[in-house]
Coordinates of C-alpha atoms in Angstrom, one line a residue:
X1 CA -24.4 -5.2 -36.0
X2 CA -22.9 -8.9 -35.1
X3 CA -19.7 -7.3 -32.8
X4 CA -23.0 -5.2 -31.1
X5 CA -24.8 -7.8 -30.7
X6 CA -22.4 -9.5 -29.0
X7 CA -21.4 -6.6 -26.4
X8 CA -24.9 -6.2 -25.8
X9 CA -25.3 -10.2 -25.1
X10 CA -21.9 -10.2 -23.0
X11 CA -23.2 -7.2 -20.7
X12 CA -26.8 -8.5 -20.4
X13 CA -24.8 -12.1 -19.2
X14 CA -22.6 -9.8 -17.0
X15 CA -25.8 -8.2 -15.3
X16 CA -27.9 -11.3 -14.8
X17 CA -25.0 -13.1 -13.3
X18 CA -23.5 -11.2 -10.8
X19 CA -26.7 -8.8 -10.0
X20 CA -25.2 -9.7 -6.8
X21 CA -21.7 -8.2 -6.4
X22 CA -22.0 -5.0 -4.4
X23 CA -20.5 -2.0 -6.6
X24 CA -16.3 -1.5 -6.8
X25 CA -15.8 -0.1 -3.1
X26 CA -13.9 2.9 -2.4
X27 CA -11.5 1.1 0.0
X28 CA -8.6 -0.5 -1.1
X29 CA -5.0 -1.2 -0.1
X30 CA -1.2 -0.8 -1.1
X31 CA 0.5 -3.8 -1.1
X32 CA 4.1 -3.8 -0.5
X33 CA 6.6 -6.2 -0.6
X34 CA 9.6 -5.1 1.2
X35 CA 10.1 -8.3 3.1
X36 CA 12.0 -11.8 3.5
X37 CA 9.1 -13.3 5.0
X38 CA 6.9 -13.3 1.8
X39 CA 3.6 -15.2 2.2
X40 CA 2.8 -16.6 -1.4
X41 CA 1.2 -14.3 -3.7
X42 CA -1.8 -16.5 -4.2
X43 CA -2.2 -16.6 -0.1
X44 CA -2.2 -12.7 -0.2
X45 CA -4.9 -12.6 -3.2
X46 CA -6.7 -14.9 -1.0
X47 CA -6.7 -13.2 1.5
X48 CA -8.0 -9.7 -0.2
X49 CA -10.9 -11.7 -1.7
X50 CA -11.8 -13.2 1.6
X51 CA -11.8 -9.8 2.7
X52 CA -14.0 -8.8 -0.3
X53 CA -11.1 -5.8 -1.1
X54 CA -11.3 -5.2 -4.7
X55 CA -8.9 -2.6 -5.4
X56 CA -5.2 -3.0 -4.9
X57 CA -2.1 -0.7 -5.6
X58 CA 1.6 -2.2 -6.5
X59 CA 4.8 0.0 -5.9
X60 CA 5.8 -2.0 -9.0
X61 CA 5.3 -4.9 -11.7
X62 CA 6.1 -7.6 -10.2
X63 CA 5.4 -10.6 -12.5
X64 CA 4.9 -13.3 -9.9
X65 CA 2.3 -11.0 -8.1
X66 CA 1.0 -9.8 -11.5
X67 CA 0.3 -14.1 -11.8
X68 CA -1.0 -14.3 -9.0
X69 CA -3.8 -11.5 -10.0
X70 CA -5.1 -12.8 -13.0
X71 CA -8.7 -13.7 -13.1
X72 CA -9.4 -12.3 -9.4
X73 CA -11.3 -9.3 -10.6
X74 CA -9.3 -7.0 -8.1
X75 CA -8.9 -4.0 -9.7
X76 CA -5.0 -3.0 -10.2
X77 CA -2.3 -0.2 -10.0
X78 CA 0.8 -1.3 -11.5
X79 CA 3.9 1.0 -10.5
X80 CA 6.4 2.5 -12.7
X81 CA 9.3 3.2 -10.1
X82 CA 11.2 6.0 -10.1
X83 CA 14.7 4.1 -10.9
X84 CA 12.7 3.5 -14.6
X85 CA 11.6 6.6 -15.0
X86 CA 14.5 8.2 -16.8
X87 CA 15.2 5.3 -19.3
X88 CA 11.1 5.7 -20.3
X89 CA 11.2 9.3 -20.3
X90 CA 14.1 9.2 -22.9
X91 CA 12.8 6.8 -25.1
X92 CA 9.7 5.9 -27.0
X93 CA 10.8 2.3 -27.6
X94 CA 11.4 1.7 -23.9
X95 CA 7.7 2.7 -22.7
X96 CA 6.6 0.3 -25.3
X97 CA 8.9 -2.2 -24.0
X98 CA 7.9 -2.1 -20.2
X99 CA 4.7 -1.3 -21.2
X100 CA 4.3 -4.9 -23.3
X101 CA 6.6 -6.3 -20.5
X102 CA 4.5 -5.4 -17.4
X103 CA 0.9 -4.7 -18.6
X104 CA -0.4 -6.0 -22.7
X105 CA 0.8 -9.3 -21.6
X106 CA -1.0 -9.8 -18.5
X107 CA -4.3 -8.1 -19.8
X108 CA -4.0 -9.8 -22.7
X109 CA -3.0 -13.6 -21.5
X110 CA -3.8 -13.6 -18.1
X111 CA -6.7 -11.6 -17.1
X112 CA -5.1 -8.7 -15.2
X113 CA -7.6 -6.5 -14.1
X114 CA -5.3 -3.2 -14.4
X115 CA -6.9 0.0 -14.1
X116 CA -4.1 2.2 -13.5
X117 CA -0.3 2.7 -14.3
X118 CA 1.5 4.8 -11.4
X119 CA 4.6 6.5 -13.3
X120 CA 6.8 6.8 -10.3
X121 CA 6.2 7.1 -6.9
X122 CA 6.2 10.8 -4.9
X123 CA 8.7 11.7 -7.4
X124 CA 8.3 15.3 -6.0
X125 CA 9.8 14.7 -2.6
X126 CA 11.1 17.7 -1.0
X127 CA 14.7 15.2 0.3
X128 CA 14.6 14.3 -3.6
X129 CA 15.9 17.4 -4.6
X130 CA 13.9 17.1 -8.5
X131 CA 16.2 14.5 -9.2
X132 CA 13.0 12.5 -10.9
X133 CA 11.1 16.0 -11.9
X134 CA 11.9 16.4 -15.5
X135 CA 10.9 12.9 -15.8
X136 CA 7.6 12.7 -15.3
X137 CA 5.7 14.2 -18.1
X138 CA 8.3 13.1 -20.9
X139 CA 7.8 9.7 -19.6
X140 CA 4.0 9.7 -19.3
X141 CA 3.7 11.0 -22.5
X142 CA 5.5 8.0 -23.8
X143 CA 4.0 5.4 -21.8
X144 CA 0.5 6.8 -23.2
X145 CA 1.4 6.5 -26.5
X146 CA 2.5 3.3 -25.6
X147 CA -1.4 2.5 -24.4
X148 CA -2.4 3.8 -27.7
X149 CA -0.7 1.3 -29.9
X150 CA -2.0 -1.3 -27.5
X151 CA -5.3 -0.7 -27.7
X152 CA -5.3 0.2 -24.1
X153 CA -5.5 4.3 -23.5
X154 CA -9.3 4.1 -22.7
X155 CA -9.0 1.5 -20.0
X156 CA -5.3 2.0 -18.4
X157 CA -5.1 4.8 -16.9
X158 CA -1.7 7.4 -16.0
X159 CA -1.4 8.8 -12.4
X160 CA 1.7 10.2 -10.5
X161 CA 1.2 9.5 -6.5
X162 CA 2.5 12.7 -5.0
X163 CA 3.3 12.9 -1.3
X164 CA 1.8 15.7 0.2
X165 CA 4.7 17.7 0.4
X166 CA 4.0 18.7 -3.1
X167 CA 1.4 21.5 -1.6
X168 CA 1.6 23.9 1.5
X169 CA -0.1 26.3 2.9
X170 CA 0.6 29.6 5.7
X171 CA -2.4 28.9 7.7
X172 CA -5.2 27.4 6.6
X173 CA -6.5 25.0 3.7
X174 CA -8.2 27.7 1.7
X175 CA -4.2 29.0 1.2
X176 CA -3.3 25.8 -0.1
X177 CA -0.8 26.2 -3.2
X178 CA 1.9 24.2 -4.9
X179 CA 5.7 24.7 -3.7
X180 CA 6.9 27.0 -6.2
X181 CA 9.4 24.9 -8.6
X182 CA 6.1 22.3 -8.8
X183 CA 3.6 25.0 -10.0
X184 CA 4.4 24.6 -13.7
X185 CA 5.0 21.0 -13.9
X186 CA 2.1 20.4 -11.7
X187 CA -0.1 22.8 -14.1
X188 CA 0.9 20.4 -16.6
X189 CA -0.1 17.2 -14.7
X190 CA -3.3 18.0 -14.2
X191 CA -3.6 19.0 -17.7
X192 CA -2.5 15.5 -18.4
X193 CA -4.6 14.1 -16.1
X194 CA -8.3 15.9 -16.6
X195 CA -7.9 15.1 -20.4
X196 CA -7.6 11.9 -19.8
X197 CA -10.0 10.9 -16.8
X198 CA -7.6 10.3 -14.2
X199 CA -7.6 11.3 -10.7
X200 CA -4.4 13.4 -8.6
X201 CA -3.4 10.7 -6.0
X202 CA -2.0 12.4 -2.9
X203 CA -0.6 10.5 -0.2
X204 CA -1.7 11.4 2.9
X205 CA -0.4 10.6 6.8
X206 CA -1.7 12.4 9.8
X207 CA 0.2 10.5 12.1
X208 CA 3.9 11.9 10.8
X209 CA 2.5 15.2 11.6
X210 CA 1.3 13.9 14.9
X211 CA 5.0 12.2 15.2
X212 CA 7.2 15.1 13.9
X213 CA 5.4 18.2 15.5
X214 CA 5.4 17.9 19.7
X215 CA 2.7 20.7 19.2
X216 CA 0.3 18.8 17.1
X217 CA -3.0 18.2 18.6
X218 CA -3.7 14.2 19.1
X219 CA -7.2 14.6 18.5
X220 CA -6.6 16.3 15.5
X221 CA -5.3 13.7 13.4
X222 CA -8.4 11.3 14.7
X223 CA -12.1 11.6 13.3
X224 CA -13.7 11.9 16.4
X225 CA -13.7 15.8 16.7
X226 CA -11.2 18.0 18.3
X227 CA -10.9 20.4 20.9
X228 CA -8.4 22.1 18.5
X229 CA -10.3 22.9 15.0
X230 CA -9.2 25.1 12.7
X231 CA -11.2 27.6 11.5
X232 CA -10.8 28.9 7.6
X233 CA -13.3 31.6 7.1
X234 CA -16.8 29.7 7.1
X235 CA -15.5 26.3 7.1
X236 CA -14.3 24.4 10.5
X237 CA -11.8 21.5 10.3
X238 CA -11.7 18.7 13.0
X239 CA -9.5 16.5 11.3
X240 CA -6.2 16.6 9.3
X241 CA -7.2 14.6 6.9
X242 CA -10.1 17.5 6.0
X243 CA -7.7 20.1 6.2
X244 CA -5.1 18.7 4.2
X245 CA -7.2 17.3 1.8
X246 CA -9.1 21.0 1.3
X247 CA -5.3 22.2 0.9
X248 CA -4.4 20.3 -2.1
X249 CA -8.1 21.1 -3.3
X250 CA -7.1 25.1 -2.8
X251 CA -4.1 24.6 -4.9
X252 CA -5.7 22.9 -7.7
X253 CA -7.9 25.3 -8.0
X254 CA -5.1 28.2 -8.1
X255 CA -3.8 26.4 -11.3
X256 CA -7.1 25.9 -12.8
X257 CA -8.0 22.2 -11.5
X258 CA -10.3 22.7 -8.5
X259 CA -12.4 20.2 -9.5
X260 CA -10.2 17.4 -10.6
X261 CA -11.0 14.3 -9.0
X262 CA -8.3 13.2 -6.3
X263 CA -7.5 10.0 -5.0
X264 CA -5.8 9.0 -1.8
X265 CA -3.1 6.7 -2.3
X266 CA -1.5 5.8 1.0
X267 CA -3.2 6.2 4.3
X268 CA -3.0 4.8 7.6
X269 CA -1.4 4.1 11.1
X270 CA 1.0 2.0 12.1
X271 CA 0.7 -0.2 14.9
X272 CA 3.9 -0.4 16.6
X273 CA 7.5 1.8 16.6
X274 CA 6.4 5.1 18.3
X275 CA 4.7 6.2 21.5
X276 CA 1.7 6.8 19.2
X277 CA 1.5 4.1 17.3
X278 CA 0.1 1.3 18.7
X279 CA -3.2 -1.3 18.0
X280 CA -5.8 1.0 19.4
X281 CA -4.3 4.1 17.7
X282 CA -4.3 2.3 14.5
X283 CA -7.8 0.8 15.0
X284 CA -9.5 4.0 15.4
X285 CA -7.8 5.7 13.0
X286 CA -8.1 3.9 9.8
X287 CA -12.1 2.6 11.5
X288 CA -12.5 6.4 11.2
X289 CA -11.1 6.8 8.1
X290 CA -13.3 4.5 7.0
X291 CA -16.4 5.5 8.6
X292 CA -16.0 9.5 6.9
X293 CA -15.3 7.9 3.7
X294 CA -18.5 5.6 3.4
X295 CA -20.5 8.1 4.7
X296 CA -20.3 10.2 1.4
X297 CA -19.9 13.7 3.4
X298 CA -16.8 14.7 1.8
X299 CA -15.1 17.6 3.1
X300 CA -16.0 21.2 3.7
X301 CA -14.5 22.6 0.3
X302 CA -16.2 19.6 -1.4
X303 CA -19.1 18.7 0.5
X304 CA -20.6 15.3 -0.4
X305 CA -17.8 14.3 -3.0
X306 CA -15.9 11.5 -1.1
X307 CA -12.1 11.1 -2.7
X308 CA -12.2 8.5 -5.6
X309 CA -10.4 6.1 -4.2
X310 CA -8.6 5.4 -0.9
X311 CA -5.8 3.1 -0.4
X312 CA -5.3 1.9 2.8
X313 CA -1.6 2.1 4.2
X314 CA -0.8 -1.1 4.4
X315 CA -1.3 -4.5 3.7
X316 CA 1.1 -6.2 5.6
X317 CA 4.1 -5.2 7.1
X318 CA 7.3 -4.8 5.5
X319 CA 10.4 -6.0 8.1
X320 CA 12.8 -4.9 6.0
X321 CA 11.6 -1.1 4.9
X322 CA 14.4 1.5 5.6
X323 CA 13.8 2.4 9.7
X324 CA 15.4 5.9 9.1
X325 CA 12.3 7.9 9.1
X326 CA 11.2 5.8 12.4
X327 CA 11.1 2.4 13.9
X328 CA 7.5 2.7 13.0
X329 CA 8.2 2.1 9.1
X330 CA 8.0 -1.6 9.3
X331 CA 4.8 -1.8 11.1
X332 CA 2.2 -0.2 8.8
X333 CA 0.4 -3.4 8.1
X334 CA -3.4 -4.6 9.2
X335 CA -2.7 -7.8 8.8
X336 CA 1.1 -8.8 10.1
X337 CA 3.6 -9.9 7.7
X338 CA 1.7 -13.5 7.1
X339 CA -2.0 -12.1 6.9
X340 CA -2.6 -12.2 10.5
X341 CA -5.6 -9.6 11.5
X342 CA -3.5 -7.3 14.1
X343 CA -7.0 -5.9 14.9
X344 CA -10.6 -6.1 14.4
X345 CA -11.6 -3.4 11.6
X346 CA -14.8 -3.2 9.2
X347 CA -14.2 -2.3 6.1
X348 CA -16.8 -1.0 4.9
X349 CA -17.1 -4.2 2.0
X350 CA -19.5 -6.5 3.5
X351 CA -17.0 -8.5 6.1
X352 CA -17.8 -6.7 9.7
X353 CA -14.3 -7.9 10.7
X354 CA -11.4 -8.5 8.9
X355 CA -10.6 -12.3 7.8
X356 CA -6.9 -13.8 8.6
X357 CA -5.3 -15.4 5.7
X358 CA -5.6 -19.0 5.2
X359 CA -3.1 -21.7 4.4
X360 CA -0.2 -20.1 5.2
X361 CA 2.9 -22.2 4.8
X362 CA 4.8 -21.6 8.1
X363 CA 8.3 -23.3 8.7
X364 CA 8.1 -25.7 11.2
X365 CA 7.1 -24.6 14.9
X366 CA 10.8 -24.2 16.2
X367 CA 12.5 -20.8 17.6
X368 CA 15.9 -19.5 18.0
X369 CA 16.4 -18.3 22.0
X370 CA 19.4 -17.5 24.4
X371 CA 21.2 -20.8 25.9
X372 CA 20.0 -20.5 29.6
X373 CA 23.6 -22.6 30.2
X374 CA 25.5 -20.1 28.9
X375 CA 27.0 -16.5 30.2
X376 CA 25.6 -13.7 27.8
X377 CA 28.7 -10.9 28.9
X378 CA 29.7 -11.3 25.2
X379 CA 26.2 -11.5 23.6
X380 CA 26.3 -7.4 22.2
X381 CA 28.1 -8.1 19.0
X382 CA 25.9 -11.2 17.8
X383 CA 23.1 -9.5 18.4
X384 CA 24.1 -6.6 16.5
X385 CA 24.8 -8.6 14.1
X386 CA 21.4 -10.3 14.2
X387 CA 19.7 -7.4 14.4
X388 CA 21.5 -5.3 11.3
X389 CA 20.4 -8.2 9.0
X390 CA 16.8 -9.5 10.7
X391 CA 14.3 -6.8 12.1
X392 CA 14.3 -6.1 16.1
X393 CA 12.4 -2.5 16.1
X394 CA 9.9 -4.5 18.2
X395 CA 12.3 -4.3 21.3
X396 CA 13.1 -0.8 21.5
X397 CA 10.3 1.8 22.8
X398 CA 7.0 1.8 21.5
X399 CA 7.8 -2.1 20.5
X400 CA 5.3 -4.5 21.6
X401 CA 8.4 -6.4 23.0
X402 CA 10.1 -3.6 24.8
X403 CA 10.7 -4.4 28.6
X404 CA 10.8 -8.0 27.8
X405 CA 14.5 -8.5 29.8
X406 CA 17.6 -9.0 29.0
X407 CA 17.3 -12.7 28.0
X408 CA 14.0 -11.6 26.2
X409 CA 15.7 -9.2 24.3
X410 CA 18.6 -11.6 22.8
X411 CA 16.3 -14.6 21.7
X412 CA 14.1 -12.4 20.0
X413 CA 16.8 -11.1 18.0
X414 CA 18.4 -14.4 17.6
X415 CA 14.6 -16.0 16.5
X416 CA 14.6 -13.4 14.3
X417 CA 17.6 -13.9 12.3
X418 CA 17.2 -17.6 12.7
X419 CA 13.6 -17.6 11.0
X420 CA 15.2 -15.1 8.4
X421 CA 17.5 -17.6 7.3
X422 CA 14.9 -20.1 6.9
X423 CA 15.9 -22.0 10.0
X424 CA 19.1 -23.1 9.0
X425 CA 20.3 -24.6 12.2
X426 CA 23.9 -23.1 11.8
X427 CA 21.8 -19.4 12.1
X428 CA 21.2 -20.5 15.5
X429 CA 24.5 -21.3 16.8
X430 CA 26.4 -17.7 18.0
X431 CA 28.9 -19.1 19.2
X432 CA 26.9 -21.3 21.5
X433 CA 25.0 -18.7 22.7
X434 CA 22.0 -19.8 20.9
X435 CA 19.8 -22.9 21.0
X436 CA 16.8 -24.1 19.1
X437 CA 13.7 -24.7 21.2
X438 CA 10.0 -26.5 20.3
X439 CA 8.0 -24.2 23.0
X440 CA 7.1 -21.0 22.1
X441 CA 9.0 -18.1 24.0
X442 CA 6.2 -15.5 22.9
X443 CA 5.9 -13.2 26.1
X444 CA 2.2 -11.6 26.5
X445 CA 1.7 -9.2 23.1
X446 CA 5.4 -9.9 22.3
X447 CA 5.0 -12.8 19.2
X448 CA 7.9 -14.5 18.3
X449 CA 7.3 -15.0 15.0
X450 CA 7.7 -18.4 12.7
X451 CA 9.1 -17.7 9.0
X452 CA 7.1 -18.7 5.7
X453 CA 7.9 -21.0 3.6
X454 CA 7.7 -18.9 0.5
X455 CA 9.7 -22.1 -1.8
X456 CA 5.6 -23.0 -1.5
X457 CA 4.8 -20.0 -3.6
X458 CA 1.6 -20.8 -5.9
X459 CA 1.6 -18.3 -9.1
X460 CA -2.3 -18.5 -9.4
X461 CA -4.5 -17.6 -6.5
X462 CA -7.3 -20.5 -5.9
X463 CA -10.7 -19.1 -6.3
X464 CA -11.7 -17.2 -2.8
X465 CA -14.0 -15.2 -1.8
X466 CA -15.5 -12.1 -4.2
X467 CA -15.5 -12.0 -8.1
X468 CA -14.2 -15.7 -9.6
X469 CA -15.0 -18.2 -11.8
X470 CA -17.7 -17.6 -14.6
X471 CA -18.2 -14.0 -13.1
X472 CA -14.9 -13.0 -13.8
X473 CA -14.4 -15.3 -16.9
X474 CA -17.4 -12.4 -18.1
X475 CA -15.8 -9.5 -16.9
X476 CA -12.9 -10.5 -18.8
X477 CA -15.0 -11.7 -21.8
X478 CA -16.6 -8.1 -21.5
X479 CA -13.5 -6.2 -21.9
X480 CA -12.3 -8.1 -25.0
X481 CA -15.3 -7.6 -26.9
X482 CA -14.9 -4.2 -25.9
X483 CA -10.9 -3.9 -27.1
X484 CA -12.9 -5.2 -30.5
X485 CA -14.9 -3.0 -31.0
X486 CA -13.0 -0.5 -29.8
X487 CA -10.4 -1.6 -32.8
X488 CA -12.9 -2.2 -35.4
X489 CA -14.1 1.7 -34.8
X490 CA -17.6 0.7 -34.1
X491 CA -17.3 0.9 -30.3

């Protein structure tokens, strides 16, 4: 009766207190961190509270993010990637070994909110060839039972983000199946995943069918209606997102699973890298993502059931993501790289605009340009140079900096390197070709950027904006007397 007792006081405190915090939002984001211009991870969690985002999902564990976490009441997805999976599949003591590593110790010490282990990531990818497929229910099974012996398997939850390749279809979505080598292990997935309460996360990206198909309707793969819907029997589609989302919905139900919750793991637009992508393509896209989710209508093979969750593609940008699927790669952010807003965007969480990130720790205001003394005939190689090791896909087209000039084009590549390296003043030099400068040589929309100082990395977030303090110190006290309970068998 005490350990009741106690539960009951802990969630009466938890009501009274924070009677004001709007519900967990359906909006969150993916945070990568495939960059060398890293704002702190306590600047970032800033930044998401300010922004009152409450959900966030990780592509892995990273400890000093993890740190960064604690006590923020963001709700988490840690990522098991897909380089771990076979050593986890294969053994028993290895899940328990990552799983102590990377989640019992930061629920347990440091107030991790996470919600949600993902065991790889789009591990059935067509150009993967199944390398990771025999993986991924041996290892699930194992990291469960790891959850089990930590007291955890009620709270942290399994899911496998799956790109959308994973399902197809002839025409339309109500022909929606799995490829054929994924229907049995798919079968099994969902098994896994309705026993436990876990959603199918599908990742989904109108604008690569925009940018791979020449035939693709624009509007289509907007929310604004199209002059191009597809018609599927009594159902009309106007967007891509409907139709592939009633796609996968088709094919769940053709293994038994049509009414397994699904959640969208990454969505979005980038901003810059491709004729199509740019600010106001981006803008209206993910606003009218937004808009259809909040508004509860669902889709037509699931009418008024919004997705579980939806995880906004991305954060911030990543300069140093792999550019071979498109210079476009690097620019998926809505915030630039140090937690600039590239656009104004409601969320949907109480903010009508976003919020930049505060306290940044910028290097000092110099730049890297050309030497206007100096004959640039033999400039090609150093800027090749420059430009394999810093990013540049801003200059070519569909860069906010292409058709900046010659000269434009070689100090933003040399800036570029140059605030890679930190500003070391012997990055600047090429030869003589180079010179550091104290006035900006930004050109209209073309930013040339200035490098964080990420030496000034914090590992705990200062208290922002949304769930902090006493709140959260409940939240947390909540779960524990939960776990209790929960291990005494009177929960």
């Amino acid at each position: 009766m005490a350990a009741r007792s106690a539960a009951l006081l802990a969630a009466l405190l938890l009501v009274a207190l924070c009677a004001g915090r709007p519900a967990d939002a359906a909006i969150g984001v993916n945070w990568g961190t495939v960059s060398l211009h890293r704002a702190p991870p306590s600047v970032v969690v800033d930044l998401m509270r300010a922004n009152r985002i409450s959900k966030v999902k990780l592509f892995d564990a990273d400890p000093g993010v993890l740190r960064a976490l604690a006590g923020s009441g963001i709700q988490v997805m840690v990522g098991l990637t897909n380089g771990e999976l076979s050593n986890v599949a294969g053994s028993q003591a290895a899940a328990d070994a990552w799983v102590a590593q990377n989640v019992t110790r930061y629920v347990g010490r440091g107030g991790v909110d996470i919600r949600y282990i993902a065991v790889g990531n789009e591990p059935f990818l067509t150009s993967y060839q199944g390398q990771f497929q025999s993986y991924i229910i041996p290892a699930m099974t194992n990291v469960q039972q790891s959850l089990v012996k930590a007291n955890l398997a009620s709270y942290v939850k399994l899911v496998v983000p799956c790109n959308a390749d994973a399902y197809e279809s002839a025409s339309v979505p109500s022909q929606g199946v799995f490829r054929t080598e994924l229907t049995q292990i798919m079968t099994q997935l969902a098994a896994f995943l309705s026993s436990s309460g876990a959603p199918f996360i599908v990742n989904i990206y109108p604008f690569l069918s925009l940018y791979q198909n020449s035939d693709f309707p624009q509007d289509y793969a907007f929310f604004e209606g199209s002059t191009h819907p597809l018609v599927d029997g009594p159902n009309v589609y106007y967007n891509a997102f409907d139709g592939n989302f009633d796609t996968l919905v088709s094919a769940l139900g053709k293994i038994g699973y049509g009414n397994l919750p699904i959640a969208i793991g990454e969505i979005g637009w980038p901003t810059e890298g491709a004729p199509s992508a740019n600010l106001t393509a981006a803008r209206a896209f993910n606003q009218g993502l937004i808009n259809r989710i909040t508004s509860n209508k669902g889709t037509p093979l699931r009418p008024g059931v919004p997705p579980a969750d939806v995880y906004l593609f991305s954060l911030l940008d990543e300069e140093q993501k792999s550019v071979l699927p498109g210079n476009f790669e690097r620019h998926w952010g809505i915030f630039s790289f140090d937690g600039q807003a590239k656009y104004p965007l409601n969320l949907g969480l109480g903010n009508s605009v976003l919020k930049n990130a505060k306290e940044v720790p910028y290097l000092p205001s110099r730049w890297c340009v050309a030497n206007p003394a100096r004959n640039l005939d033999s400039v090609a190689d150093h800027m090749k140079l420059a430009c394999s090791m810093a990013d540049c896909t801003r200059l070519y087209y569909g860069g906010s900096c292409y058709g900046i000039g010659e000269k434009g084009n070689v100090s933003y590549a040399f800036n570029s390197y140059y605030q890679q390296q930190k500003q070391d003043p012997k990055s600047c030099d090429f030869d003589g070709l180079g010179m550091i400068t104290y006035l900006d040589p930004s050109m209209g929309e073309c930013r040339f950027l200035v490098g964080v100082d990420d030496s000034k990395s914090s590992a705990v977030a200062s208290c922002g904006g949304g769930c902090c303090g006493f709140c959260c110190g409940l939240w947390v006290l909540a779960f524990w007397v939960f776990m209790y309970l929960k291990m005494m068998g009177s929960a």
